[in-house]
Amino acid sequence: MAQKIAIVGLGLVGGSIGMALRNWVAKNAERSGLQITGFNRSYERRREAERRGAVDKAYGNLASAVVDADLVVISVPVLAAREVLEEVAPLLAPGTVVTDTCSTKGKLMQWARELLPTTVQFVGGHPMAGGTGSIESARGDLFEKHPYAVVAPTNADQQAVSRVLWLVEAIGSEPYFVDADEHDVYVGAISHLPYLLSVGLMKQVSEGPGWAEISKFASTGFRDVSRLASGDPTMHRDICITNRETILRWLDGYLDTLRGLRDDLSNEQLDTESLFDTFSQAKQARDAWWDGVPVRKELDQEMSEITREATSGGMRRLFLGSLGQRSGPKSKP
Amino acid sequence: MAQKIAIVGLGLVGGSIGMALRNWVAKNAERSGLQITGFNRSYERRREAERRGAVDKAYGNLASAVVDADLVVISVPVLAAREVLEEVAPLLAPGTVVTDTCSTKGKLMQWARELLPTTVQFVGGHPMAGGTGSIESARGDLFEKHPYAVVAPTNADQQAVSRVLWLVEAIGSEPYFVDADEHDVYVGAISHLPYLLSVGLMKQVSEGPGWAEISKFASTGFRDVSRLASGDPTMHRDICITNRETILRWLDGYLDTLRGLRDDLSNEQLDTESLFDTFSQAKQARDAWWDGVPVRKELDQEMSEITREATSGGMRRLFLGSLGQRSGPKSKP
């Protein structure tokens, strides 16, 4: 574990990491010496991070935040992370471990190699959880039971990897080891492509005629498919810049798939059986994925029961014992 | 209000209507004479509907279910609804009102005109709520605070419209009056197009190489954008058959939009400012829509607080007073 952690960037993710660590300390009283500092340019966000207990102290000066830290967590959009690496490089004591929570890894691992001194170890990270909002939406359980990609350089120091693994598990996530390039291909499929679909949908329907009327009918289905479009534009711009080739490959494949669906649907002799098969296969694939996620499914079912209780105005007292438990898969070390 | 309601089709929507009506009766003791019957071909689903209290009695014979009903609610996929209309036409007493919960309206309103006797009134309906699953997932609060499209023929009898409006409000929904063609264009944008995007995404990523590994990293963003792909293939096949032209127009527009995004992204001189603007505009449009939905937003915020409480293992007792309230917009009568 670490003794002093500096979180650079107090947004939704950085703030939630601090709050999750605070929860961990509360459950591990003997480790109460853990110190958490934070850095953010905005005065308001520094105060909010302190108010929420995400950090012991938040600084507007990077050097003050990272001094004596044995673990530095960079939690800003990818392009800003490059600047942070450059700026912290001369400030870090030998033996410091640096990690990040950025959305893409290929370029970042390269920048860390180029910019950090060899006395400092870098191990990349990416919590597969998030959402819209900033420090005001931060919560200590944001990462609980969610996957967390850990990207260790081939020559990584085992102690540095252990320190990052400790962080991942302290905040309740499930670590998965993965190469930087694999990571970028994977998140291209399950995060960056879905974001662009969501943006495209929002652009298409809201810029067309009649949106004022149409939008009144939009409900849960639209809410879900459009949700990612509410994501941070800066973060997603940086993602597109640093993972462009991979995203373009996924997007081209997607355009082909959708054009295929379009052609099937426009065929004068509509093949309704084939249409049914396409929809059935998509359902099977989606259900199989979701069924293969027992921990998250359990959480979802519990949630829908809570919704039911809450909105039906039935029971007012909810005992949620099983939600406190943790279990789940763990990948190769 | 109605005295005897027959629900034809005991799936998620039909079953939830029955359960919602049961809740309404519980709150309106003086109306306890309301009788609810159901029809479903499957024995198991009939038993489940009775077990859940969605109906007083479920029949495997249409005539037994609809006899003496003053309101018949057809809750099956659109093409099956045509058969139901044909089959119930000779069974209904004069003055019976028939409504439906089908996903498309153009063809259905035409079939109702052609197939029902003039002594029977048809007023179309479409609750803008749903989800995956069947009668086992039915819940009495499924429609609460959600929009409900009401499609009345131009020559509609005011009493018939009132009876359907009573149903919509009894189950907690907000009625919006709309023409059949408008309805089909609107839901094409906010429901049918999003479904196809979701299917395309699921098809694209799950049929490509590496899905076994990639899927482990998929988290909440992917869950949301892919959710509609878990929808009922029969329902969606019927939607595509009965709303094909409209869906194709939306889909073509979407393909153009997405190709535009693709071209921007592949431009050798990537215009990062323009990319940022595109993402910002999509965010603004999405946030504006979501902010304009006060009732649902309130619900969502309450839910996220409940999640937080539940998963943080903090308070175990939740007082959810405000969720019982109802308020919201209502369109032209």
Tab-separated table of C-alpha atoms in Angstrom, chain B residues 121-330:
chain	number	residue	atom	x	y	z
B	121	GLN	CA	-64.873	2.241	-30.694
B	122	PHE	CA	-61.117	2.011	-31.152
B	123	VAL	CA	-58.652	4.475	-29.569
B	124	GLY	CA	-54.982	3.622	-30.010
B	125	GLY	CA	-52.418	3.861	-27.242
B	126	HIS	CA	-48.705	3.430	-26.679
B	127	PRO	CA	-47.070	3.580	-23.259
B	128	MET	CA	-43.545	4.989	-23.660
B	129	ALA	CA	-42.074	2.580	-21.163
B	130	GLY	CA	-41.124	-1.031	-21.326
B	131	GLY	CA	-38.005	-3.081	-21.082
B	132	THR	CA	-36.792	-6.581	-21.640
B	133	GLY	CA	-38.468	-9.580	-20.031
B	134	SER	CA	-42.022	-10.879	-19.996
B	135	ILE	CA	-44.741	-11.358	-17.382
B	136	GLU	CA	-42.069	-12.373	-14.842
B	137	SER	CA	-40.697	-8.815	-15.013
B	138	ALA	CA	-44.109	-7.112	-14.913
B	139	ARG	CA	-44.498	-4.421	-12.254
B	140	GLY	CA	-47.255	-2.077	-11.232
B	141	ASP	CA	-45.070	1.020	-11.455
B	142	LEU	CA	-43.689	0.413	-14.953
B	143	PHE	CA	-45.603	3.326	-16.484
B	144	GLU	CA	-45.470	5.747	-13.613
B	145	LYS	CA	-44.615	9.282	-14.784
B	146	HIS	CA	-43.868	8.046	-18.317
B	147	PRO	CA	-45.431	9.518	-21.455
B	148	TYR	CA	-48.317	7.607	-23.017
B	149	ALA	CA	-49.261	8.334	-26.633
B	150	VAL	CA	-53.017	8.409	-27.221
B	151	VAL	CA	-54.089	8.121	-30.864
B	152	ALA	CA	-57.762	8.932	-31.325
B	153	PRO	CA	-59.392	8.625	-34.769
B	154	THR	CA	-60.775	11.938	-36.065
B	155	ASN	CA	-64.340	10.705	-35.579
B	156	ALA	CA	-63.639	9.312	-32.129
B	157	ASP	CA	-66.420	9.128	-29.596
B	158	GLN	CA	-65.614	11.395	-26.632
B	159	GLN	CA	-66.700	8.765	-24.133
B	160	ALA	CA	-64.391	6.199	-25.698
B	161	VAL	CA	-61.475	8.627	-25.508
B	162	SER	CA	-62.323	9.349	-21.870
B	163	ARG	CA	-62.301	5.667	-21.009
B	164	VAL	CA	-58.810	5.232	-22.473
B	165	LEU	CA	-57.629	8.423	-20.762
B	166	TRP	CA	-58.908	7.045	-17.492
B	167	LEU	CA	-56.776	3.921	-18.056
B	168	VAL	CA	-53.680	5.982	-18.887
B	169	GLU	CA	-54.024	8.048	-15.729
B	170	ALA	CA	-54.980	5.110	-13.526
B	171	ILE	CA	-51.665	3.419	-14.357
B	172	GLY	CA	-49.799	6.649	-13.557
B	173	SER	CA	-48.823	7.758	-17.071
B	174	GLU	CA	-48.935	11.197	-18.694
B	175	PRO	CA	-51.166	11.196	-21.797
B	176	TYR	CA	-50.046	12.928	-25.022
B	177	PHE	CA	-52.454	13.125	-27.951
B	178	VAL	CA	-50.858	12.541	-31.323
B	179	ASP	CA	-51.827	11.497	-34.879
B	180	ALA	CA	-50.986	7.975	-36.000
B	181	ASP	CA	-48.515	9.165	-38.646
B	182	GLU	CA	-46.841	11.657	-36.319
B	183	HIS	CA	-46.586	8.930	-33.720
B	184	ASP	CA	-44.806	6.598	-36.117
B	185	VAL	CA	-42.341	9.296	-37.166
B	186	TYR	CA	-41.642	10.234	-33.540
B	187	VAL	CA	-41.087	6.708	-32.268
B	188	GLY	CA	-39.022	6.020	-35.374
B	189	ALA	CA	-36.573	8.626	-34.047
B	190	ILE	CA	-36.585	7.903	-30.333
B	191	SER	CA	-37.217	4.174	-30.285
B	192	HIS	CA	-36.858	2.287	-33.577
B	193	LEU	CA	-33.666	3.999	-34.751
B	194	PRO	CA	-31.993	3.601	-31.314
B	195	TYR	CA	-32.971	-0.086	-31.367
B	196	LEU	CA	-31.257	-0.625	-34.718
B	197	LEU	CA	-28.110	1.207	-33.519
B	198	SER	CA	-28.025	-1.031	-30.507
B	199	VAL	CA	-28.484	-4.169	-32.630
B	200	GLY	CA	-25.781	-2.981	-35.029
B	201	LEU	CA	-23.363	-2.364	-32.153
B	202	MET	CA	-24.001	-5.774	-30.629
B	203	LYS	CA	-23.641	-7.482	-34.007
B	204	GLN	CA	-20.470	-5.583	-34.873
B	205	VAL	CA	-18.554	-6.178	-31.659
B	206	SER	CA	-19.775	-9.666	-30.778
B	207	GLU	CA	-19.195	-11.145	-34.228
B	208	GLY	CA	-15.714	-9.662	-34.516
B	209	PRO	CA	-12.529	-11.282	-33.219
B	210	GLY	CA	-11.611	-11.020	-29.562
B	211	TRP	CA	-15.099	-10.553	-28.157
B	212	ALA	CA	-14.431	-13.102	-25.372
B	213	GLU	CA	-11.665	-10.832	-24.045
B	214	ILE	CA	-13.156	-7.493	-25.024
B	215	SER	CA	-16.460	-8.207	-23.317
B	216	LYS	CA	-14.737	-8.442	-19.918
B	217	PHE	CA	-14.007	-4.718	-20.095
B	218	ALA	CA	-17.505	-3.733	-21.090
B	219	SER	CA	-19.166	-1.764	-18.344
B	220	THR	CA	-21.977	0.721	-17.732
B	221	GLY	CA	-21.561	2.715	-20.967
B	222	PHE	CA	-21.739	-0.393	-23.096
B	223	ARG	CA	-24.578	-1.761	-21.004
B	224	ASP	CA	-26.685	1.315	-21.723
B	225	VAL	CA	-26.002	1.704	-25.437
B	226	SER	CA	-26.502	-2.039	-26.064
B	227	ARG	CA	-29.542	-2.496	-23.841
B	228	LEU	CA	-32.225	-2.197	-26.511
B	229	ALA	CA	-30.626	-5.106	-28.428
B	230	SER	CA	-32.041	-7.342	-25.680
B	231	GLY	CA	-35.555	-6.395	-26.807
B	232	ASP	CA	-38.098	-8.868	-28.172
B	233	PRO	CA	-37.167	-9.869	-31.770
B	234	THR	CA	-40.801	-10.498	-32.757
B	235	MET	CA	-41.925	-7.096	-31.565
B	236	HIS	CA	-39.102	-5.400	-33.428
B	237	ARG	CA	-39.606	-7.430	-36.605
B	238	ASP	CA	-43.244	-6.302	-36.573
B	239	ILE	CA	-42.174	-2.718	-35.969
B	240	CYS	CA	-39.864	-2.849	-38.990
B	241	ILE	CA	-42.606	-4.332	-41.157
B	242	THR	CA	-45.230	-1.765	-40.173
B	243	ASN	CA	-43.014	1.344	-39.998
B	244	ARG	CA	-40.458	0.490	-42.666
B	245	GLU	CA	-40.436	3.683	-44.746
B	246	THR	CA	-40.139	5.951	-41.734
B	247	ILE	CA	-37.403	3.849	-40.152
B	248	LEU	CA	-35.461	3.838	-43.424
B	249	ARG	CA	-35.625	7.626	-43.588
B	250	TRP	CA	-34.282	7.961	-40.054
B	251	LEU	CA	-31.660	5.297	-40.684
B	252	ASP	CA	-30.444	6.958	-43.886
B	253	GLY	CA	-30.177	10.271	-42.076
B	254	TYR	CA	-28.273	8.591	-39.297
B	255	LEU	CA	-25.869	6.877	-41.693
B	256	ASP	CA	-25.158	10.288	-43.250
B	257	THR	CA	-24.550	11.822	-39.844
B	258	LEU	CA	-22.229	9.038	-38.772
B	259	ARG	CA	-20.366	9.098	-42.088
B	260	GLY	CA	-19.862	12.817	-41.520
B	261	LEU	CA	-18.351	12.122	-38.100
B	262	ARG	CA	-16.192	9.438	-39.684
B	263	ASP	CA	-14.935	11.802	-42.376
B	264	ASP	CA	-14.113	14.489	-39.814
B	265	LEU	CA	-12.191	11.944	-37.799
B	266	SER	CA	-10.273	10.525	-40.745
B	267	ASN	CA	-9.268	13.905	-42.127
B	268	GLU	CA	-5.476	14.008	-42.311
B	269	GLN	CA	-5.533	17.479	-40.745
B	270	LEU	CA	-7.756	16.524	-37.836
B	271	ASP	CA	-9.752	19.614	-36.857
B	272	THR	CA	-9.758	19.099	-33.114
B	273	GLU	CA	-11.722	22.283	-32.437
B	274	SER	CA	-14.509	21.240	-34.755
B	275	LEU	CA	-14.512	17.794	-33.128
B	276	PHE	CA	-14.821	19.423	-29.727
B	277	ASP	CA	-17.702	21.578	-31.002
B	278	THR	CA	-19.541	18.557	-32.374
B	279	PHE	CA	-19.218	16.753	-29.058
B	280	SER	CA	-20.228	19.869	-27.102
B	281	GLN	CA	-23.333	20.370	-29.220
B	282	ALA	CA	-24.380	16.747	-28.774
B	283	LYS	CA	-23.878	17.121	-25.037
B	284	GLN	CA	-25.890	20.338	-24.974
B	285	ALA	CA	-28.757	18.740	-26.898
B	286	ARG	CA	-28.757	15.665	-24.703
B	287	ASP	CA	-28.500	17.625	-21.456
B	288	ALA	CA	-31.233	20.007	-22.609
B	289	TRP	CA	-33.552	17.097	-23.320
B	290	TRP	CA	-32.784	15.440	-20.007
B	291	ASP	CA	-33.069	18.709	-18.080
B	292	GLY	CA	-36.447	19.258	-19.698
B	293	VAL	CA	-37.752	16.076	-18.131
B	294	PRO	CA	-38.062	17.224	-14.524
B	295	VAL	CA	-40.159	14.355	-13.287
B	296	ARG	CA	-37.920	11.676	-14.709
B	297	LYS	CA	-34.802	13.540	-13.686
B	298	GLU	CA	-36.006	13.737	-10.132
B	299	LEU	CA	-36.670	10.019	-10.240
B	300	ASP	CA	-33.195	9.390	-11.600
B	301	GLN	CA	-31.536	11.518	-8.946
B	302	GLU	CA	-33.443	9.803	-6.206
B	303	MET	CA	-32.388	6.498	-7.700
B	304	SER	CA	-28.747	7.424	-7.783
B	305	GLU	CA	-28.972	8.443	-4.149
B	306	ILE	CA	-30.569	5.119	-3.362
B	307	THR	CA	-27.782	3.341	-5.243
B	308	ARG	CA	-25.252	5.270	-3.268
B	309	GLU	CA	-26.866	4.456	0.034
B	310	ALA	CA	-27.331	0.843	-0.939
B	311	THR	CA	-23.868	0.162	-2.277
B	312	SER	CA	-21.993	2.246	0.236
B	313	GLY	CA	-23.624	0.156	2.926
B	314	GLY	CA	-24.395	3.351	4.797
B	315	MET	CA	-27.948	4.060	5.871
B	316	ARG	CA	-30.128	1.008	5.747
B	317	ARG	CA	-33.385	2.789	6.143
B	318	LEU	CA	-34.589	4.859	3.245
B	319	PHE	CA	-37.449	7.272	3.396
B	320	LEU	CA	-38.648	7.865	-0.113
B	321	GLY	CA	-41.555	10.173	0.362
B	322	SER	CA	-41.264	12.284	-2.745
B	323	LEU	CA	-41.274	9.290	-5.086
B	324	GLY	CA	-44.919	8.732	-4.347
B	325	GLN	CA	-45.913	12.108	-5.784
B	326	ARG	CA	-47.080	12.650	-9.318
B	327	SER	CA	-46.873	15.706	-11.480
B	328	GLY	CA	-46.035	16.437	-15.059
B	329	PRO	CA	-47.018	17.817	-18.424
B	330	LYS	CA	-50.212	17.080	-20.232
